[in-house]
Coordinates of C-alpha atoms and ligand atoms in Angstrom, one line a residue:
X1 CA -72.5 -31.4 -77.5
X2 CA -74.5 -34.5 -77.2
X3 CA -76.4 -36.3 -79.9
X4 CA -77.9 -39.0 -77.9
X5 CA -81.6 -39.0 -77.8
X6 CA -82.1 -41.5 -75.1
X7 CA -83.7 -43.6 -73.5
X8 CA -86.0 -44.9 -70.9
X9 CA -89.1 -43.0 -71.8
X10 CA -92.0 -43.8 -69.4
X11 CA -95.0 -44.9 -71.4
X12 CA -97.7 -42.3 -71.1
X13 CA -101.4 -42.8 -71.8
X14 CA -102.6 -40.3 -74.5
X15 CA -105.2 -38.9 -72.2
X16 CA -103.1 -38.9 -69.0
X17 CA -103.1 -35.7 -66.9
X18 CA -100.3 -36.8 -64.6
X19 CA -96.8 -35.9 -65.7
X20 CA -93.3 -35.7 -64.2
X21 CA -93.0 -32.3 -65.8
X22 CA -95.2 -29.7 -67.5
X23 CA -93.6 -27.2 -69.8
X24 CA -95.3 -23.9 -70.6
X25 CA -94.5 -22.8 -74.1
X26 CA -93.3 -24.6 -77.3
X27 CA -90.8 -22.0 -78.5
X28 CA -87.0 -22.4 -78.6
X29 CA -86.9 -23.0 -74.8
X30 CA -89.8 -25.4 -74.6
X31 CA -88.6 -27.5 -77.5
X32 CA -85.2 -28.0 -76.0
X33 CA -86.5 -28.5 -72.5
X34 CA -88.8 -31.3 -73.7
X35 CA -85.9 -32.9 -75.6
X36 CA -83.8 -33.0 -72.4
X37 CA -86.6 -34.1 -70.1
X38 CA -87.1 -37.1 -72.4
X39 CA -83.5 -37.9 -72.1
X40 CA -84.0 -38.1 -68.4
X41 CA -86.9 -40.6 -69.0
X42 CA -89.4 -38.1 -67.7
X43 CA -93.0 -38.0 -68.8
X44 CA -93.5 -34.5 -70.0
X45 CA -96.2 -32.4 -71.5
X46 CA -95.8 -29.1 -73.2
X47 CA -98.8 -26.7 -73.3
X48 CA -98.7 -24.0 -76.0
X49 CA -101.1 -21.2 -76.9
X50 CA -100.3 -21.4 -80.6
X51 CA -101.4 -24.1 -83.0
X52 CA -97.8 -25.2 -83.5
X53 CA -94.2 -24.9 -82.4
X54 CA -92.1 -21.8 -82.7
X55 CA -92.9 -19.3 -80.0
X56 CA -91.6 -15.8 -81.0
X57 CA -91.1 -17.2 -84.6
X58 CA -94.6 -18.6 -84.7
X59 CA -96.3 -15.4 -83.7
X60 CA -94.2 -12.6 -85.2
X61 CA -94.9 -13.0 -88.9
X62 CA -94.9 -9.4 -89.8
X63 CA -93.1 -8.3 -93.0
X64 CA -89.4 -7.9 -92.5
X65 CA -89.3 -10.1 -89.3
X66 CA -85.9 -11.6 -89.0
X67 CA -82.9 -12.3 -86.7
X68 CA -80.7 -9.4 -85.9
X69 CA -78.1 -12.0 -84.9
X70 CA -76.0 -14.2 -87.1
X71 CA -78.2 -17.2 -88.0
X72 CA -75.2 -19.6 -87.6
X73 CA -74.9 -18.6 -83.9
X74 CA -78.6 -18.7 -83.3
X75 CA -79.5 -22.3 -83.8
X76 CA -79.3 -25.1 -81.3
X77 CA -75.9 -26.6 -80.7
X78 CA -76.9 -29.7 -78.7
X79 CA -77.0 -32.0 -81.8
X80 CA -74.1 -32.1 -84.2
X81 CA -76.2 -33.9 -86.7
X82 CA -78.8 -31.2 -86.6
X83 CA -76.1 -28.5 -87.1
X84 CA -74.6 -30.4 -90.0
X85 CA -77.9 -31.0 -91.8
X86 CA -79.4 -27.6 -91.6
X87 CA -78.5 -24.9 -94.1
X88 CA -79.2 -21.3 -93.2
X89 CA -80.1 -19.3 -96.3
X90 CA -79.2 -15.9 -95.0
X91 CA -76.8 -14.5 -92.5
X92 CA -79.8 -13.0 -90.6
X93 CA -82.6 -15.5 -91.0
X94 CA -86.0 -14.3 -92.1
X95 CA -88.9 -15.4 -89.9
X96 CA -90.3 -18.1 -92.3
X97 CA -86.9 -19.8 -92.4
X98 CA -86.5 -19.8 -88.7
X99 CA -90.0 -21.2 -88.2
X100 CA -89.1 -23.9 -90.8
X101 CA -86.0 -24.7 -88.8
X102 CA -87.9 -25.0 -85.5
X103 CA -90.5 -27.3 -87.3
X104 CA -87.6 -29.3 -88.6
X105 CA -86.3 -29.8 -85.0
X106 CA -89.7 -30.8 -83.7
X107 CA -90.0 -33.3 -86.5
X108 CA -86.5 -34.7 -86.3
X109 CA -86.8 -35.5 -82.6
X110 CA -90.5 -36.4 -82.8
X111 CA -91.4 -33.8 -80.2
X112 CA -95.0 -32.9 -81.1
X113 CA -96.5 -36.1 -79.6
X114 CA -95.8 -34.6 -76.1
X115 CA -97.1 -31.1 -77.0
X116 CA -100.6 -29.9 -76.7
X117 CA -101.4 -26.9 -78.9
X118 CA -104.2 -24.3 -78.6
X119 CA -103.7 -24.7 -74.9
X120 CA -103.1 -21.6 -72.8
X121 CA -102.1 -22.1 -69.3
X122 CA -104.0 -19.7 -67.0
X123 CA -102.9 -21.0 -63.6
X124 CA -100.3 -23.2 -61.9
X125 CA -100.8 -23.9 -58.2
X126 CA -98.3 -25.7 -56.0
X127 CA -99.7 -28.2 -53.6
X128 CA -97.2 -28.4 -50.7
X129 CA -98.7 -31.6 -49.2
X130 CA -98.8 -33.5 -52.4
X131 CA -95.5 -32.0 -53.6
X132 CA -96.8 -31.2 -57.1
X133 CA -98.2 -28.6 -59.4
X134 CA -101.7 -28.4 -60.7
X135 CA -101.9 -26.6 -64.0
X136 CA -105.1 -25.2 -65.4
X137 CA -105.8 -24.4 -69.0
X138 CA -108.1 -21.7 -70.4
X139 CA -110.5 -24.6 -71.4
X140 CA -110.8 -25.6 -67.7
X141 CA -108.8 -28.7 -68.3
X142 CA -106.3 -29.6 -65.6
X143 CA -103.1 -31.5 -65.3
X144 CA -100.6 -32.3 -62.5
X145 CA -96.9 -32.6 -62.5
X146 CA -94.0 -32.8 -60.1
X147 CA -92.1 -30.1 -61.9
X148 CA -93.2 -26.9 -63.7
X149 CA -90.9 -25.6 -66.4
X150 CA -91.7 -22.1 -67.6
X151 CA -90.5 -21.6 -71.1
X152 CA -92.7 -18.5 -71.7
X153 CA -90.2 -16.2 -73.5
X154 CA -89.1 -12.7 -72.6
X155 CA -91.1 -11.0 -75.3
X156 CA -94.3 -12.9 -75.6
X157 CA -96.8 -10.7 -73.6
X158 CA -97.6 -8.2 -76.3
X159 CA -99.2 -4.9 -75.3
X160 CA -101.7 -2.7 -77.0
X161 CA -101.4 1.0 -76.6
X162 CA -103.4 2.8 -74.0
X163 CA -105.0 5.2 -76.4
X164 CA -108.7 5.9 -76.2
X165 CA -110.8 4.4 -78.9
X166 CA -108.4 1.5 -79.8
X167 CA -111.3 -0.9 -80.3
X168 CA -113.2 1.5 -82.5
X169 CA -111.1 1.3 -85.7
X170 CA -113.2 -0.2 -88.5
X171 CA -110.5 -1.6 -90.8
X172 CA -108.1 -4.4 -90.0
X173 CA -105.8 -3.6 -87.1
X174 CA -102.8 -5.8 -86.2
X175 CA -100.2 -6.2 -83.5
X176 CA -97.0 -7.6 -85.1
X177 CA -97.0 -10.3 -82.4
X178 CA -100.4 -11.6 -83.5
X179 CA -99.8 -11.2 -87.2
X180 CA -102.2 -13.2 -89.6
X181 CA -100.9 -16.4 -91.0
X182 CA -101.7 -15.3 -94.5
X183 CA -99.7 -12.4 -95.8
X184 CA -101.4 -9.0 -95.5
X185 CA -101.7 -7.2 -98.8
X186 CA -100.9 -3.6 -98.5
X187 CA -101.2 -2.8 -102.2
X188 CA -103.1 0.5 -102.8
X189 CA -103.8 0.8 -99.0
X190 CA -103.3 3.7 -96.7
X191 CA -101.5 2.3 -93.7
X192 CA -100.8 3.8 -90.2
X193 CA -98.2 2.3 -87.8
X194 CA -97.8 3.3 -84.2
X195 CA -94.4 2.6 -82.6
X196 CA -90.8 2.8 -83.8
X197 CA -89.1 0.0 -81.9
X198 CA -87.1 -2.9 -83.3
X199 CA -90.3 -4.5 -84.7
X200 CA -91.5 -1.4 -86.6
X201 CA -88.0 -0.6 -87.8
X202 CA -88.0 -4.0 -89.6
X203 CA -91.5 -3.7 -90.8
X204 CA -91.7 -0.1 -92.0
X205 CA -89.3 -0.4 -95.1
X206 CA -91.2 -3.5 -96.3
X207 CA -94.7 -2.0 -95.9
X208 CA -93.6 1.2 -97.5
X209 CA -92.6 -0.7 -100.7
X210 CA -96.2 -1.9 -101.1
X211 CA -98.6 0.6 -99.5
X212 CA -100.1 3.6 -101.3
X213 CA -99.3 5.7 -98.2
X214 CA -97.6 4.8 -94.9
X215 CA -97.8 7.1 -91.9
X216 CA -95.4 6.4 -89.1
X217 CA -96.5 7.6 -85.6
X218 CA -93.3 8.0 -83.6
X219 CA -93.3 8.8 -79.9
X220 CA -89.6 8.5 -79.2
X221 CA -87.1 7.7 -81.9
X222 CA -84.6 4.8 -81.5
X223 CA -81.0 4.6 -82.5
X224 CA -80.7 2.0 -85.3
X225 CA -77.8 0.8 -87.4
X226 CA -77.5 -1.1 -90.7
X227 CA -78.0 -4.9 -90.6
X228 CA -76.2 -5.6 -93.9
X229 CA -77.9 -8.9 -94.4
X230 CA -76.8 -11.2 -97.3
X231 CA -77.4 -14.7 -98.7
X232 CA -75.3 -17.6 -97.6
X233 CA -74.0 -19.7 -100.6
X234 CA -73.5 -23.4 -100.4
X235 CA -69.7 -23.2 -100.1
X236 CA -70.0 -20.6 -97.4
X237 CA -72.5 -22.7 -95.4
X238 CA -70.1 -25.7 -95.6
X239 CA -67.3 -23.5 -94.3
X240 CA -69.5 -22.3 -91.5
X241 CA -70.4 -25.9 -90.6
X242 CA -66.8 -26.9 -90.5
X243 CA -66.2 -24.1 -87.9
X244 CA -69.2 -24.6 -85.6
X245 CA -67.2 -25.8 -82.6
X246 CA -64.9 -22.8 -82.9
X247 CA -67.8 -20.4 -83.5
X248 CA -69.8 -21.6 -80.4
X249 CA -66.7 -21.7 -78.2
X250 CA -66.0 -18.1 -79.2
X251 CA -69.5 -17.0 -78.4
X252 CA -69.2 -18.7 -75.0
X253 CA -66.2 -16.5 -74.3
X254 CA -67.9 -13.1 -75.1
X255 CA -69.9 -11.0 -72.6
X256 CA -73.3 -11.7 -74.2
X257 CA -72.6 -14.9 -76.1
X258 CA -72.7 -13.2 -79.5
X259 CA -69.7 -13.3 -81.9
X260 CA -69.0 -9.7 -81.1
X261 CA -66.4 -8.8 -78.5
X262 CA -65.9 -5.3 -77.3
X263 CA -62.7 -3.5 -78.3
X264 CA -60.5 -3.2 -75.2
X265 CA -59.7 0.4 -75.8
X266 CA -61.5 3.3 -74.2
X267 CA -63.2 5.7 -76.7
X268 CA -61.5 8.9 -75.6
X269 CA -58.0 7.3 -75.5
X270 CA -58.2 6.8 -79.3
X271 CA -57.4 9.8 -81.5
X272 CA -60.5 11.2 -83.3
X273 CA -59.5 10.2 -86.8
X274 CA -58.7 6.6 -85.7
X275 CA -62.0 6.5 -83.9
X276 CA -63.9 7.7 -86.9
X277 CA -62.2 5.1 -89.1
X278 CA -63.1 2.3 -86.6
X279 CA -66.7 3.4 -86.5
X280 CA -66.9 3.6 -90.3
X281 CA -65.7 0.1 -90.4
X282 CA -68.2 -1.2 -87.8
X283 CA -71.1 0.7 -89.5
X284 CA -70.3 -1.0 -92.8
X285 CA -70.2 -4.5 -91.2
X286 CA -73.1 -6.8 -90.6
X287 CA -74.8 -7.3 -87.3
X288 CA -74.4 -6.0 -83.8
X289 CA -70.7 -5.1 -84.1
X290 CA -71.4 -1.3 -84.0
X291 CA -73.1 -1.9 -80.6
X292 CA -71.4 -4.9 -79.0
X293 CA -68.0 -4.8 -80.8
X294 CA -67.5 -1.1 -80.1
X295 CA -65.1 0.5 -77.6
X296 CA -65.7 -1.1 -74.2
X297 CA -66.9 2.1 -72.5
X298 CA -69.6 3.3 -74.8
X299 CA -72.3 1.7 -72.5
X300 CA -70.9 3.2 -69.3
X301 CA -69.2 6.5 -70.0
X302 CA -71.4 9.5 -70.8
X303 CA -68.7 11.2 -72.9
X304 CA -67.8 8.1 -74.8
X305 CA -71.4 7.5 -75.4
X306 CA -72.0 11.0 -76.6
X307 CA -69.2 10.6 -79.2
X308 CA -70.6 7.4 -80.7
X309 CA -74.1 8.9 -80.6
X310 CA -72.9 11.9 -82.5
X311 CA -71.3 9.6 -85.2
X312 CA -74.6 7.7 -85.6
X313 CA -76.6 10.9 -85.7
X314 CA -74.4 12.1 -88.6
X315 CA -75.1 8.9 -90.5
X316 CA -78.8 9.5 -90.1
X317 CA -78.5 13.1 -91.3
X318 CA -76.6 11.8 -94.4
X319 CA -79.2 9.2 -95.2
X320 CA -82.4 11.2 -94.7
X321 CA -82.8 14.0 -97.3
X322 CA -85.1 16.3 -95.4
X323 CA -83.1 17.8 -92.5
X324 CA -86.2 18.3 -90.4
X325 CA -87.2 14.7 -90.7
X326 CA -83.7 13.6 -90.0
X327 CA -83.7 15.6 -86.7
X328 CA -87.0 13.9 -85.7
X329 CA -85.4 10.5 -86.3
X330 CA -82.4 11.2 -84.0
X331 CA -83.0 10.3 -80.4
X332 CA -82.3 13.2 -78.0
X333 CA -83.3 11.6 -74.7
X334 CA -80.9 8.6 -74.6
X335 CA -77.6 7.7 -76.1
X336 CA -76.7 5.0 -78.7
X337 CA -76.9 1.5 -77.3
X338 CA -78.6 2.4 -74.1
X339 CA -81.7 0.7 -75.4
X340 CA -81.6 -2.5 -77.5
X341 CA -80.3 -1.3 -80.9
X342 CA -82.6 -2.3 -83.7
X343 CA -80.8 -3.3 -86.9
X344 CA -82.3 -1.9 -90.1
X345 CA -82.4 -2.5 -93.8
X346 CA -83.1 0.8 -95.5
X347 CA -85.1 2.2 -92.6
X348 CA -83.8 5.8 -92.8
X349 CA -84.1 6.0 -96.6
X350 CA -87.7 4.9 -96.3
X351 CA -88.4 8.4 -95.0
X352 CA -87.2 9.8 -98.3
X353 CA -90.1 8.2 -100.1
X354 CA -93.0 10.3 -101.3
X355 CA -95.5 7.8 -99.9
X356 CA -94.1 7.9 -96.3
X357 CA -95.0 10.5 -93.6
X358 CA -93.4 10.7 -90.2
X359 CA -95.6 12.1 -87.4
X360 CA -93.8 13.1 -84.2
X361 CA -96.4 12.4 -81.6
X362 CA -94.2 13.7 -78.7
X363 CA -93.4 17.2 -80.0
X364 CA -95.7 18.0 -82.9
X365 CA -98.9 16.0 -83.0
X366 CA -99.9 14.0 -80.0
X367 CA -102.3 11.2 -80.7
X368 CA -105.7 12.0 -79.1
X369 CA -107.7 8.9 -80.0
X370 CA -108.3 6.1 -82.4
X371 CA -111.3 6.8 -84.6
X372 CA -113.4 4.4 -86.7
X373 CA -111.5 5.7 -89.8
X374 CA -108.1 6.3 -88.5
X375 CA -106.0 8.3 -85.9
X376 CA -107.0 11.7 -84.5
X377 CA -104.0 13.8 -83.5
X378 CA -104.0 17.3 -82.0
X379 CA -103.8 18.7 -85.5
X380 CA -105.8 16.4 -87.8
X381 CA -107.5 13.1 -88.5
X382 CA -105.3 10.7 -90.5
X383 CA -107.5 8.2 -92.4
X384 CA -106.3 4.6 -92.9
X385 CA -107.4 1.3 -94.4
X386 CA -105.1 -0.7 -92.1
X387 CA -103.6 0.2 -88.7
X388 CA -100.6 -1.5 -87.0
X389 CA -99.9 -1.3 -83.3
X390 CA -96.1 -2.0 -83.1
X391 CA -96.3 -1.1 -79.5
X392 CA -94.2 -3.8 -78.0
X393 CA -94.3 -6.1 -75.0
X394 CA -94.5 -6.3 -71.2
X395 CA -91.0 -7.7 -71.2
X396 CA -89.5 -10.5 -69.1
X397 CA -92.0 -10.6 -66.3
X398 CA -95.1 -9.9 -68.4
X399 CA -95.7 -13.5 -69.5
X400 CA -95.3 -14.7 -65.8
X401 CA -97.8 -12.1 -64.6
X402 CA -100.4 -13.3 -67.1
X403 CA -100.5 -16.7 -65.4
X404 CA -101.9 -17.2 -61.9
X405 CA -98.8 -18.9 -60.5
X406 CA -99.0 -19.7 -56.8
X407 CA -96.2 -21.2 -54.6
X408 CA -96.1 -22.3 -51.0
X409 CA -98.8 -20.9 -48.8
X410 CA -100.7 -19.8 -51.9
X411 CA -98.4 -16.8 -52.5
X412 CA -98.8 -15.4 -56.0
X413 CA -95.7 -15.0 -58.1
X414 CA -97.0 -11.7 -59.4
X415 CA -97.3 -10.3 -55.8
X416 CA -93.9 -11.8 -54.8
X417 CA -92.4 -9.9 -57.7
X418 CA -94.6 -6.8 -57.6
X419 CA -91.6 -4.5 -57.0
X420 CA -88.8 -6.5 -58.4
X421 CA -88.2 -10.2 -59.2
X422 CA -86.2 -12.2 -56.8
X423 CA -84.6 -15.4 -58.2
X424 CA -81.5 -17.5 -57.9
X425 CA -79.6 -17.3 -61.3
X426 CA -83.0 -16.3 -62.9
X427 CA -83.8 -20.0 -62.7
X428 CA -85.6 -20.7 -59.5
X429 CA -87.8 -18.3 -57.4
X430 CA -88.0 -18.2 -53.7
X431 CA -91.1 -19.9 -52.4
X432 CA -91.9 -21.7 -55.7
X433 CA -90.5 -25.2 -55.3
X434 CA -89.9 -27.4 -58.3
X435 CA -90.5 -24.4 -60.7
X436 CA -87.7 -24.1 -63.2
X437 CA -87.6 -21.0 -65.3
X438 CA -85.9 -20.8 -68.7
X439 CA -85.1 -17.1 -69.4
X440 CA -86.5 -16.1 -66.1
X441 CA -85.8 -12.6 -64.8
X442 CA -82.2 -12.0 -63.6
X443 CA -80.7 -14.6 -65.8
X444 CA -78.0 -14.1 -68.4
X445 CA -79.4 -13.5 -71.9
X446 CA -77.8 -11.8 -74.8
X447 CA -77.7 -14.5 -77.5
X448 CA -81.1 -16.0 -76.7
X449 CA -80.8 -19.6 -78.0
X450 CA -77.4 -20.0 -76.4
X451 CA -78.7 -18.7 -73.1
X452 CA -81.6 -21.1 -73.4
X453 CA -79.4 -24.1 -74.1
X454 CA -77.2 -23.2 -71.1
X455 CA -80.1 -22.7 -68.8
X456 CA -81.9 -25.9 -69.9
X457 CA -78.7 -27.9 -69.5
X458 CA -78.1 -26.5 -66.0
X459 CA -81.7 -27.1 -65.0
X460 CA -81.9 -30.7 -66.3
X461 CA -78.6 -31.2 -64.5
X462 CA -80.4 -30.5 -61.3
X463 CA -83.1 -32.9 -62.3
X464 CA -80.5 -35.6 -63.0
X465 CA -78.9 -35.0 -59.7
X466 CA -82.3 -35.3 -58.0
X467 CA -83.0 -38.6 -59.8
X468 CA -79.6 -39.9 -58.7
X469 CA -80.3 -39.0 -55.0
X470 CA -84.0 -39.9 -54.9
X471 CA -85.0 -36.3 -54.3
X472 CA -88.4 -35.0 -55.3
X473 CA -88.4 -31.4 -54.3
X474 CA -85.9 -28.6 -55.0
X475 CA -86.0 -25.1 -53.7
X476 CA -83.7 -22.1 -53.6
X477 CA -82.2 -21.0 -50.4
X478 CA -83.2 -17.4 -49.3
X479 CA -79.6 -16.3 -48.7
X480 CA -78.6 -17.2 -52.3
X481 CA -81.6 -15.5 -53.7
X482 CA -80.6 -12.4 -51.7
X483 CA -77.0 -12.6 -52.9
X484 CA -77.9 -13.2 -56.5
X485 CA -80.5 -10.3 -56.5
X486 CA -77.8 -8.0 -55.1
X487 CA -75.3 -9.2 -57.7
X488 CA -77.7 -8.5 -60.5
X489 CA -78.7 -5.1 -59.2
X490 CA -75.0 -4.1 -58.7
X491 CA -74.1 -5.2 -62.2
X492 CA -76.7 -2.9 -63.7
X493 CA -75.8 0.1 -61.6
X494 CA -73.0 1.4 -63.8
X495 CA -74.8 1.0 -67.1
X496 CA -76.2 3.9 -69.0
X497 CA -79.1 1.6 -70.1
X498 CA -80.2 1.4 -66.5
X499 CA -81.1 5.1 -66.7
X500 CA -83.4 4.7 -69.7
X501 CA -87.0 3.6 -70.0
X502 CA -87.4 0.5 -72.1
X503 CA -88.8 -3.0 -72.0
X504 CA -85.4 -4.0 -70.8
X505 CA -85.7 -1.8 -67.7
X506 CA -89.3 -3.1 -67.2
X507 CA -91.1 0.1 -68.2
X508 CA -94.3 -0.2 -70.2
X509 CA -96.8 2.6 -69.6
X510 CA -99.5 0.5 -71.4
X511 CA -99.4 -1.8 -68.4
X512 CA -100.7 -0.9 -64.9
X513 CA -97.9 -0.6 -62.4
X514 CA -95.1 -0.7 -65.0
X515 CA -93.9 2.8 -65.0
X516 CA -91.0 2.3 -62.6
X517 CA -87.6 1.0 -63.8
X518 CA -86.5 -2.5 -62.6
X519 CA -83.5 -4.6 -63.2
X520 CA -84.7 -7.6 -65.3
X521 CA -81.6 -9.2 -66.6
X522 CA -78.1 -10.2 -65.5
X523 CA -75.7 -7.7 -67.0
X524 CA -72.5 -9.3 -65.8
X525 CA -70.1 -11.1 -68.2
X526 CA -71.4 -14.3 -69.8
X527 CA -68.2 -16.1 -68.8
X528 CA -68.8 -15.2 -65.2
X529 CA -72.4 -16.6 -65.4
X530 CA -71.2 -19.8 -66.9
X531 CA -68.5 -20.1 -64.3
X532 CA -71.0 -19.6 -61.5
X533 CA -73.4 -22.2 -62.8
X534 CA -70.5 -24.7 -63.4
X535 CA -69.3 -24.2 -59.9
X536 CA -72.8 -24.8 -58.5
X537 CA -73.1 -28.0 -60.5
X538 CA -69.7 -29.3 -59.7
X539 CA -70.2 -28.4 -56.0
X540 CA -73.2 -30.7 -55.8
X541 CA -75.9 -27.9 -56.0
X542 CA -75.4 -26.9 -52.4
X543 CA -77.1 -23.6 -53.1
X544 CA -80.4 -25.5 -53.3
X545 CA -82.4 -27.3 -50.7
X546 CA -83.5 -30.8 -51.7
X547 CA -86.0 -33.2 -50.2
Ligands
NA7_1 P1 -90.4 -1.8 -78.3 O1 -89.0 -1.8 -78.7 O2 -90.8 -1.8 -76.9 O3 -91.1 -0.6 -79.1 C1 -92.4 -0.3 -78.9 C2 -92.7 1.0 -79.6 O4 -94.1 1.4 -79.4 C3 -91.9 2.2 -79.1 O5 -91.5 3.0 -80.2 C4 -92.9 2.9 -78.2 O6 -92.6 4.2 -78.0 C5 -94.2 2.7 -78.9 N1 -95.3 2.8 -78.1 C6 -95.7 2.0 -77.1 N2 -96.9 2.4 -76.6 C7 -97.2 3.5 -77.2 C8 -98.3 4.4 -77.1 N3 -99.3 4.2 -76.2 N4 -98.4 5.4 -78.0 C9 -97.4 5.6 -78.9 N5 -96.4 4.8 -79.1 C10 -96.3 3.8 -78.2 O7 -91.1 -3.1 -79.0 P2 -90.8 -3.9 -80.3 O8 -91.8 -4.8 -80.6 O9 -90.5 -2.9 -81.4 O10 -89.4 -4.6 -80.0 C11 -89.3 -5.5 -78.9 C12 -88.1 -6.3 -78.9 O11 -88.3 -7.4 -79.9 C13 -86.9 -5.7 -79.4 O12 -86.1 -4.9 -78.5 C14 -86.1 -6.9 -79.9 O13 -85.4 -7.5 -78.9 C15 -87.1 -7.8 -80.4 P3 -91.7 4.8 -76.7 O14 -90.3 4.3 -77.1 O15 -92.2 4.0 -75.5 O16 -91.9 6.2 -76.7

């Protein structure tokens, strides 16, 4: 941890278009990247589509939006002062608090003066002769830089459903990732929501409390488990603050950098009664424990997975009064934890309300089209005042695909990654010199802010090394890209999640060419990833080619 905000910043004219580094995105990644670039004395400019900082937490303002991870593990750890002065109000921070936190960080370190908002990057082209990037904004404005830092997020390219008539609905229609900045009033309204992923599972209970009628269009159900959120009192927050070193060190030792550590036992080695008692305990505890703190083989062994899936299914049957509705809410096509597990606050009980209707669009009532007044299914027309498309994102590579990024010889990143991304550590791509990716494909993720900090620290370590040696250009070496790509693909092979369609396996049928599964993340142990990056750094970055 390092508090020092250095240093030798190069003075930069306000209207300059020449930078040492351009950062795309002012979310958690872009904020921290800018902070570190400044420490290196680099002139940097952040371009951001939104009107302010926050990224995911700027856009996703839908009711119920909050962390599914413990707030006190989900902040930055680079500044002790920041950690000690910020009080989290809830164990799982609601979106407005998180956005306030990110604004606080931007203010504290005076970051906004190097950020340009309402500025969508549409293209970034590498000029091999000049050794620099030219970045183009939607406005036509251009800027140049030696380094391009992509801080575009893994879930920022939201997708609308491919349903005929989507544009024809007459009332207000929202995607949660483009939620209005003033709260939507659902009082007395008939509301339809399409999609039942993590987003909808947070939003549905909140909307149901207000709306006159809420109709949920579910294509495939998702397994979900209770969040058990609660407030954090003053004394508790002080106790957390006193343990931050210990908490972050513990997270760094777990597979996905969360507080949760898998139980070393194998599911079927544990007697059934003991298993049940363990699962009851996990189900009653806050957070991802039921998923990430479970027996170590639930994500790889079919039989073990069937046992935990059966336990969660029984919970759903207990919580949902109408057995037919309960059955519809229980996934049959994939096991518990093989897609990202949404955490919920009263989601299943919401279907016991008189004003909530579940429509199973896979088995009972396929959606045929969106109409001016609502949604037409094979059976009827459902009329609505408000429609919500909680239909997700083109995950991980989607945000890259939306920018015309071209590397050496004019090769487009989208073409280079058409079948599958190829990177070294998920941080540099072959043929794209001086492009540093935070949360790029094939990197370690899990606890996102901790992954971001690790990644930015490693990447700015490369930049520092370059400064020390007078290098101006860094590239991956093909053999290391090949080796890393193979490592990543191998690590995913044994996982049950690799056999399931989801944004994590790169499937989104609302996007052309995205119906085939791909490996998009590094699924090895977080400790292994840290060790690998540490070895590369201490070894003098020999895996990279410098000029
Ligand atoms: P998800 O988890 O990708 O969920 C999207 C949902 O939308 C899911 O239920 C989809 O059903 C449904 N969907 C998508 N397209 C359609 C169409 N065309 N028709 C009907 N239903 C559709 O996105 P979220 O925003 O909920 O969560 C994303 C991540 O954000 C989450 O994992 C957390 O990490 C935070 P399907 O399952 O494809 O049948």
